[in-house]
Amino acid sequence: MTDTIIIGGGAAGCVAAVLAARLGKSVLLLEKNDRIGRKLRITGKGRCNVTNNCSNDELMRNIPVNGRFLYSAFSGFGTADTMSFFEELGVPLKTERGNRVFPVSDKAEDIVNALADELKRLGVTIINRRAESLIIEDGVCRGVRAGGDEYRSASVLVACGGKSYPNTGSTGDGYILARSAGHTVTELKPSLVPLVSPDSYCSELMGLSLRNVTLRLMDGEKCIYSELGEMLFTHFGVSGPLVLSASSHIRDMKPNRYSLLIDLKPGLDKERLDARIQRDFGENLNRDFINGIRKLLPSKLIPVIARLSGIGTERKINSITKEERHRLGELIKAFPVRISGFRPIDEAIITSGGVSVKEINPKTMESKLVPGLFFAGEVIDADAYTGGFNLQIAFSTANAAALYL
């Protein structure tokens, strides 16, 4: 018998275990992997973007799904609290572009090791077994069955992640446990995920990385997301930071509904871009089009631009009309990529959807259906844009639950 059992040794589970143990609770942490923090170790390309150094208002603006539900959790444990938490564990942090917070060492391993050391210091018991089912008696959660044994407790926290990156252990176990307790699990979709395009030129451009471009996500004729940054063409479509962020704005993937427009020269307005094109043309009047704009665009992109503009690769620059030149400028300012779908959920950074927030107490993270059962982290139907916001959701909900476990 223990005070609380926490299912999942990821971001939410480990922080909840630390905070509950600091309050004097005896804690049993069930982690089916052979070590904690497997997904944490690969976040932020192995650097671990632990949070975003911003206000709560800014934090809320970056949570498109059920942000209001998290208001109380953020008030109790905000981004400054997360930074203090890890720095007090001996991990110096730094703030980079976009207010993203990383360990000074650029090593996610340091975050995981600090958590592991603190769990050991606090005497948290870690058992490497998969939680098979909840023990619910008289409508109250009384423990967990794992590895053929029963583990009894006064409360249980489900914090075993979503369905993204399943090789790290996030295989959707939390949703199964939640459903077994009578909870509604909303539709599960990939979020912060690469996007598939039917445009053949994406595979032609495979490997081309674009920096300092502005990406616009269009829902029909309406722009629903716009940001400056980096992206990448792949054999299936597009990826990279801008694309991952854009994907979290797509709510209902339907044929021909969504598209991307890439401004390849966001530092130049249409008039200045046209002047730049005219200057480049003037220096290469007797050359083929494909050779005359090499200073303006990446070489891999030029044949595609030539084709889409209707100019063609072998046209002499001195034969290009004013209308064709203007069409070229418009294409450079709004290079189109149609979107036909998401990549599979196991390639997503996070899972959108989860245990319905209508059935969870926003102050305590306790189930409204089964006393003694709590939820934290990605298993809850709440997700954010990229930039450290999703890990902050994990830490804030972990804190809210830890106070009442």
mmCIF file with all atom_site columns, N, CA, C and O in Angstrom, residues 3 6 23 33 40 51 116 134 185 196 206 209 214 217 240 262 279 282 289 302 306 322 328 338 343 372 375 387 402:
data_model
loop_
_atom_site.group_PDB
_atom_site.id
_atom_site.type_symbol
_atom_site.label_atom_id
_atom_site.label_alt_id
_atom_site.label_comp_id
_atom_site.label_asym_id
_atom_site.label_entity_id
_atom_site.label_seq_id
_atom_site.pdbx_PDB_ins_code
_atom_site.Cartn_x
_atom_site.Cartn_y
_atom_site.Cartn_z
_atom_site.occupancy
_atom_site.B_iso_or_equiv
_atom_site.pdbx_formal_charge
_atom_site.auth_seq_id
_atom_site.auth_comp_id
_atom_site.auth_asym_id
_atom_site.auth_atom_id
_atom_site.pdbx_PDB_model_num
ATOM 1   N N  . ASP A 1 3   ? 0.804   5.790  -0.844  1.00 0.00 ? 3   ASP A N  1
ATOM 2   C CA . ASP A 1 3   ? -0.109  6.936  -0.922  1.00 0.00 ? 3   ASP A CA 1
ATOM 3   C C  . ASP A 1 3   ? -0.615  7.141  -2.343  1.00 0.00 ? 3   ASP A C  1
ATOM 4   O O  . ASP A 1 3   ? -1.805  7.362  -2.559  1.00 0.00 ? 3   ASP A O  1
ATOM 5   N N  . ILE A 1 6   ? 1.876   6.572  -9.693  1.00 0.00 ? 6   ILE A N  1
ATOM 6   C CA . ILE A 1 6   ? 1.940   7.392  -10.900 1.00 0.00 ? 6   ILE A CA 1
ATOM 7   C C  . ILE A 1 6   ? 2.311   6.485  -12.064 1.00 0.00 ? 6   ILE A C  1
ATOM 8   O O  . ILE A 1 6   ? 3.327   5.782  -12.015 1.00 0.00 ? 6   ILE A O  1
ATOM 9   N N  . LEU A 1 23  ? 5.991   16.634 -0.747  1.00 0.00 ? 23  LEU A N  1
ATOM 10  C CA . LEU A 1 23  ? 4.896   16.910 0.186   1.00 0.00 ? 23  LEU A CA 1
ATOM 11  C C  . LEU A 1 23  ? 4.727   15.802 1.213   1.00 0.00 ? 23  LEU A C  1
ATOM 12  O O  . LEU A 1 23  ? 3.782   15.818 1.996   1.00 0.00 ? 23  LEU A O  1
ATOM 13  N N  . ASN A 1 33  ? 9.199   1.250  -19.634 1.00 0.00 ? 33  ASN A N  1
ATOM 14  C CA . ASN A 1 33  ? 10.541  1.205  -20.203 1.00 0.00 ? 33  ASN A CA 1
ATOM 15  C C  . ASN A 1 33  ? 11.552  0.875  -19.108 1.00 0.00 ? 33  ASN A C  1
ATOM 16  O O  . ASN A 1 33  ? 11.250  0.949  -17.912 1.00 0.00 ? 33  ASN A O  1
ATOM 17  N N  . LEU A 1 40  ? 11.578  12.406 -23.312 1.00 0.00 ? 40  LEU A N  1
ATOM 18  C CA . LEU A 1 40  ? 12.233  13.661 -22.941 1.00 0.00 ? 40  LEU A CA 1
ATOM 19  C C  . LEU A 1 40  ? 13.638  13.749 -23.520 1.00 0.00 ? 40  LEU A C  1
ATOM 20  O O  . LEU A 1 40  ? 14.113  14.827 -23.879 1.00 0.00 ? 40  LEU A O  1
ATOM 21  N N  . THR A 1 51  ? 10.551  24.779 -21.621 1.00 0.00 ? 51  THR A N  1
ATOM 22  C CA . THR A 1 51  ? 9.401   25.678 -21.478 1.00 0.00 ? 51  THR A CA 1
ATOM 23  C C  . THR A 1 51  ? 9.616   26.881 -22.373 1.00 0.00 ? 51  THR A C  1
ATOM 24  O O  . THR A 1 51  ? 10.541  26.907 -23.189 1.00 0.00 ? 51  THR A O  1
ATOM 25  N N  . ALA A 1 116 ? 15.932  12.027 -12.358 1.00 0.00 ? 116 ALA A N  1
ATOM 26  C CA . ALA A 1 116 ? 16.250  10.707 -11.808 1.00 0.00 ? 116 ALA A CA 1
ATOM 27  C C  . ALA A 1 116 ? 16.947  10.822 -10.456 1.00 0.00 ? 116 ALA A C  1
ATOM 28  O O  . ALA A 1 116 ? 16.622  10.089 -9.509  1.00 0.00 ? 116 ALA A O  1
ATOM 29  N N  . LEU A 1 134 ? -6.693  -0.518 -14.110 1.00 0.00 ? 134 LEU A N  1
ATOM 30  C CA . LEU A 1 134 ? -6.932  0.188  -12.856 1.00 0.00 ? 134 LEU A CA 1
ATOM 31  C C  . LEU A 1 134 ? -7.744  -0.700 -11.921 1.00 0.00 ? 134 LEU A C  1
ATOM 32  O O  . LEU A 1 134 ? -8.573  -1.497 -12.362 1.00 0.00 ? 134 LEU A O  1
ATOM 33  N N  . VAL A 1 185 ? -12.718 9.656  -24.522 1.00 0.00 ? 185 VAL A N  1
ATOM 34  C CA . VAL A 1 185 ? -11.455 10.027 -25.159 1.00 0.00 ? 185 VAL A CA 1
ATOM 35  C C  . VAL A 1 185 ? -11.802 10.633 -26.518 1.00 0.00 ? 185 VAL A C  1
ATOM 36  O O  . VAL A 1 185 ? -12.386 9.972  -27.364 1.00 0.00 ? 185 VAL A O  1
ATOM 37  N N  . VAL A 1 196 ? 1.719   16.112 -45.697 1.00 0.00 ? 196 VAL A N  1
ATOM 38  C CA . VAL A 1 196 ? 1.808   15.431 -46.986 1.00 0.00 ? 196 VAL A CA 1
ATOM 39  C C  . VAL A 1 196 ? 1.238   16.344 -48.070 1.00 0.00 ? 196 VAL A C  1
ATOM 40  O O  . VAL A 1 196 ? 0.211   16.992 -47.872 1.00 0.00 ? 196 VAL A O  1
ATOM 41  N N  . MET A 1 206 ? 13.245  17.555 -52.570 1.00 0.00 ? 206 MET A N  1
ATOM 42  C CA . MET A 1 206 ? 13.592  16.832 -51.350 1.00 0.00 ? 206 MET A CA 1
ATOM 43  C C  . MET A 1 206 ? 14.992  17.205 -50.846 1.00 0.00 ? 206 MET A C  1
ATOM 44  O O  . MET A 1 206 ? 15.956  17.223 -51.605 1.00 0.00 ? 206 MET A O  1
ATOM 45  N N  . SER A 1 209 ? 16.349  22.880 -47.708 1.00 0.00 ? 209 SER A N  1
ATOM 46  C CA . SER A 1 209 ? 15.963  23.576 -46.486 1.00 0.00 ? 209 SER A CA 1
ATOM 47  C C  . SER A 1 209 ? 15.884  25.071 -46.758 1.00 0.00 ? 209 SER A C  1
ATOM 48  O O  . SER A 1 209 ? 16.807  25.649 -47.342 1.00 0.00 ? 209 SER A O  1
ATOM 49  N N  . THR A 1 214 ? 8.722   33.141 -44.880 1.00 0.00 ? 214 THR A N  1
ATOM 50  C CA . THR A 1 214 ? 7.455   33.257 -44.160 1.00 0.00 ? 214 THR A CA 1
ATOM 51  C C  . THR A 1 214 ? 6.476   32.228 -44.724 1.00 0.00 ? 214 THR A C  1
ATOM 52  O O  . THR A 1 214 ? 6.243   32.180 -45.933 1.00 0.00 ? 214 THR A O  1
ATOM 53  N N  . LEU A 1 217 ? -0.396  29.416 -43.704 1.00 0.00 ? 217 LEU A N  1
ATOM 54  C CA . LEU A 1 217 ? -1.317  28.290 -43.847 1.00 0.00 ? 217 LEU A CA 1
ATOM 55  C C  . LEU A 1 217 ? -2.671  28.853 -44.229 1.00 0.00 ? 217 LEU A C  1
ATOM 56  O O  . LEU A 1 217 ? -3.240  29.681 -43.507 1.00 0.00 ? 217 LEU A O  1
ATOM 57  N N  . GLY A 1 240 ? 9.819   20.485 -40.992 1.00 0.00 ? 240 GLY A N  1
ATOM 58  C CA . GLY A 1 240 ? 10.563  21.591 -40.403 1.00 0.00 ? 240 GLY A CA 1
ATOM 59  C C  . GLY A 1 240 ? 9.725   22.383 -39.411 1.00 0.00 ? 240 GLY A C  1
ATOM 60  O O  . GLY A 1 240 ? 8.509   22.214 -39.339 1.00 0.00 ? 240 GLY A O  1
ATOM 61  N N  . ILE A 1 262 ? 4.431   30.093 -49.457 1.00 0.00 ? 262 ILE A N  1
ATOM 62  C CA . ILE A 1 262 ? 5.758   30.391 -48.913 1.00 0.00 ? 262 ILE A CA 1
ATOM 63  C C  . ILE A 1 262 ? 6.270   31.682 -49.534 1.00 0.00 ? 262 ILE A C  1
ATOM 64  O O  . ILE A 1 262 ? 6.401   31.785 -50.766 1.00 0.00 ? 262 ILE A O  1
ATOM 65  N N  . ARG A 1 279 ? 17.140  44.087 -61.871 1.00 0.00 ? 279 ARG A N  1
ATOM 66  C CA . ARG A 1 279 ? 18.593  44.256 -61.808 1.00 0.00 ? 279 ARG A CA 1
ATOM 67  C C  . ARG A 1 279 ? 19.312  42.966 -62.215 1.00 0.00 ? 279 ARG A C  1
ATOM 68  O O  . ARG A 1 279 ? 20.268  42.988 -62.988 1.00 0.00 ? 279 ARG A O  1
ATOM 69  N N  . GLY A 1 282 ? 18.932  42.460 -65.870 1.00 0.00 ? 282 GLY A N  1
ATOM 70  C CA . GLY A 1 282 ? 19.781  43.385 -66.620 1.00 0.00 ? 282 GLY A CA 1
ATOM 71  C C  . GLY A 1 282 ? 21.219  42.921 -66.709 1.00 0.00 ? 282 GLY A C  1
ATOM 72  O O  . GLY A 1 282 ? 21.925  43.225 -67.679 1.00 0.00 ? 282 GLY A O  1
ATOM 73  N N  . PHE A 1 289 ? 17.089  31.758 -68.718 1.00 0.00 ? 289 PHE A N  1
ATOM 74  C CA . PHE A 1 289 ? 16.421  32.107 -67.463 1.00 0.00 ? 289 PHE A CA 1
ATOM 75  C C  . PHE A 1 289 ? 16.982  31.317 -66.279 1.00 0.00 ? 289 PHE A C  1
ATOM 76  O O  . PHE A 1 289 ? 17.241  31.871 -65.211 1.00 0.00 ? 289 PHE A O  1
ATOM 77  N N  . ILE A 1 302 ? 15.119  26.643 -58.699 1.00 0.00 ? 302 ILE A N  1
ATOM 78  C CA . ILE A 1 302 ? 14.965  27.411 -59.940 1.00 0.00 ? 302 ILE A CA 1
ATOM 79  C C  . ILE A 1 302 ? 14.208  26.652 -61.033 1.00 0.00 ? 302 ILE A C  1
ATOM 80  O O  . ILE A 1 302 ? 13.295  27.219 -61.655 1.00 0.00 ? 302 ILE A O  1
ATOM 81  N N  . ALA A 1 306 ? 10.787  28.015 -62.631 1.00 0.00 ? 306 ALA A N  1
ATOM 82  C CA . ALA A 1 306 ? 10.714  28.261 -64.077 1.00 0.00 ? 306 ALA A CA 1
ATOM 83  C C  . ALA A 1 306 ? 9.479   27.588 -64.672 1.00 0.00 ? 306 ALA A C  1
ATOM 84  O O  . ALA A 1 306 ? 8.775   28.173 -65.504 1.00 0.00 ? 306 ALA A O  1
ATOM 85  N N  . LYS A 1 322 ? 7.142   41.837 -69.338 1.00 0.00 ? 322 LYS A N  1
ATOM 86  C CA . LYS A 1 322 ? 6.860   42.466 -68.057 1.00 0.00 ? 322 LYS A CA 1
ATOM 87  C C  . LYS A 1 322 ? 5.843   41.647 -67.272 1.00 0.00 ? 322 LYS A C  1
ATOM 88  O O  . LYS A 1 322 ? 5.973   41.482 -66.054 1.00 0.00 ? 322 LYS A O  1
ATOM 89  N N  . LEU A 1 328 ? 6.481   36.001 -62.037 1.00 0.00 ? 328 LEU A N  1
ATOM 90  C CA . LEU A 1 328 ? 7.609   35.418 -61.309 1.00 0.00 ? 328 LEU A CA 1
ATOM 91  C C  . LEU A 1 328 ? 7.688   35.998 -59.900 1.00 0.00 ? 328 LEU A C  1
ATOM 92  O O  . LEU A 1 328 ? 7.863   35.261 -58.918 1.00 0.00 ? 328 LEU A O  1
ATOM 93  N N  . ARG A 1 338 ? 0.151   22.470 -51.978 1.00 0.00 ? 338 ARG A N  1
ATOM 94  C CA . ARG A 1 338 ? -1.130  21.923 -51.535 1.00 0.00 ? 338 ARG A CA 1
ATOM 95  C C  . ARG A 1 338 ? -0.912  20.883 -50.440 1.00 0.00 ? 338 ARG A C  1
ATOM 96  O O  . ARG A 1 338 ? 0.113   20.197 -50.419 1.00 0.00 ? 338 ARG A O  1
ATOM 97  N N  . ARG A 1 343 ? 1.321   13.298 -41.829 1.00 0.00 ? 343 ARG A N  1
ATOM 98  C CA . ARG A 1 343 ? 2.105   12.077 -41.714 1.00 0.00 ? 343 ARG A CA 1
ATOM 99  C C  . ARG A 1 343 ? 1.541   11.258 -40.543 1.00 0.00 ? 343 ARG A C  1
ATOM 100 O O  . ARG A 1 343 ? 0.782   11.771 -39.723 1.00 0.00 ? 343 ARG A O  1
ATOM 101 N N  . GLY A 1 372 ? -10.204 9.609  -6.794  1.00 0.00 ? 372 GLY A N  1
ATOM 102 C CA . GLY A 1 372 ? -8.913  8.952  -6.618  1.00 0.00 ? 372 GLY A CA 1
ATOM 103 C C  . GLY A 1 372 ? -8.142  8.745  -7.907  1.00 0.00 ? 372 GLY A C  1
ATOM 104 O O  . GLY A 1 372 ? -6.989  8.317  -7.882  1.00 0.00 ? 372 GLY A O  1
ATOM 105 N N  . PHE A 1 375 ? -5.290  12.761 -13.856 1.00 0.00 ? 375 PHE A N  1
ATOM 106 C CA . PHE A 1 375 ? -4.642  12.764 -15.171 1.00 0.00 ? 375 PHE A CA 1
ATOM 107 C C  . PHE A 1 375 ? -3.684  13.953 -15.264 1.00 0.00 ? 375 PHE A C  1
ATOM 108 O O  . PHE A 1 375 ? -3.942  15.012 -14.686 1.00 0.00 ? 375 PHE A O  1
ATOM 109 N N  . GLY A 1 387 ? 7.447   25.178 -29.208 1.00 0.00 ? 387 GLY A N  1
ATOM 110 C CA . GLY A 1 387 ? 8.153   26.263 -28.518 1.00 0.00 ? 387 GLY A CA 1
ATOM 111 C C  . GLY A 1 387 ? 8.283   26.059 -27.022 1.00 0.00 ? 387 GLY A C  1
ATOM 112 O O  . GLY A 1 387 ? 8.578   27.006 -26.292 1.00 0.00 ? 387 GLY A O  1
ATOM 113 N N  . ALA A 1 402 ? -0.302  16.812 -8.210  1.00 0.00 ? 402 ALA A N  1
ATOM 114 C CA . ALA A 1 402 ? 0.560   16.427 -7.075  1.00 0.00 ? 402 ALA A CA 1
ATOM 115 C C  . ALA A 1 402 ? 0.067   17.003 -5.754  1.00 0.00 ? 402 ALA A C  1
ATOM 116 O O  . ALA A 1 402 ? 0.239   16.392 -4.685  1.00 0.00 ? 402 ALA A O  1
#
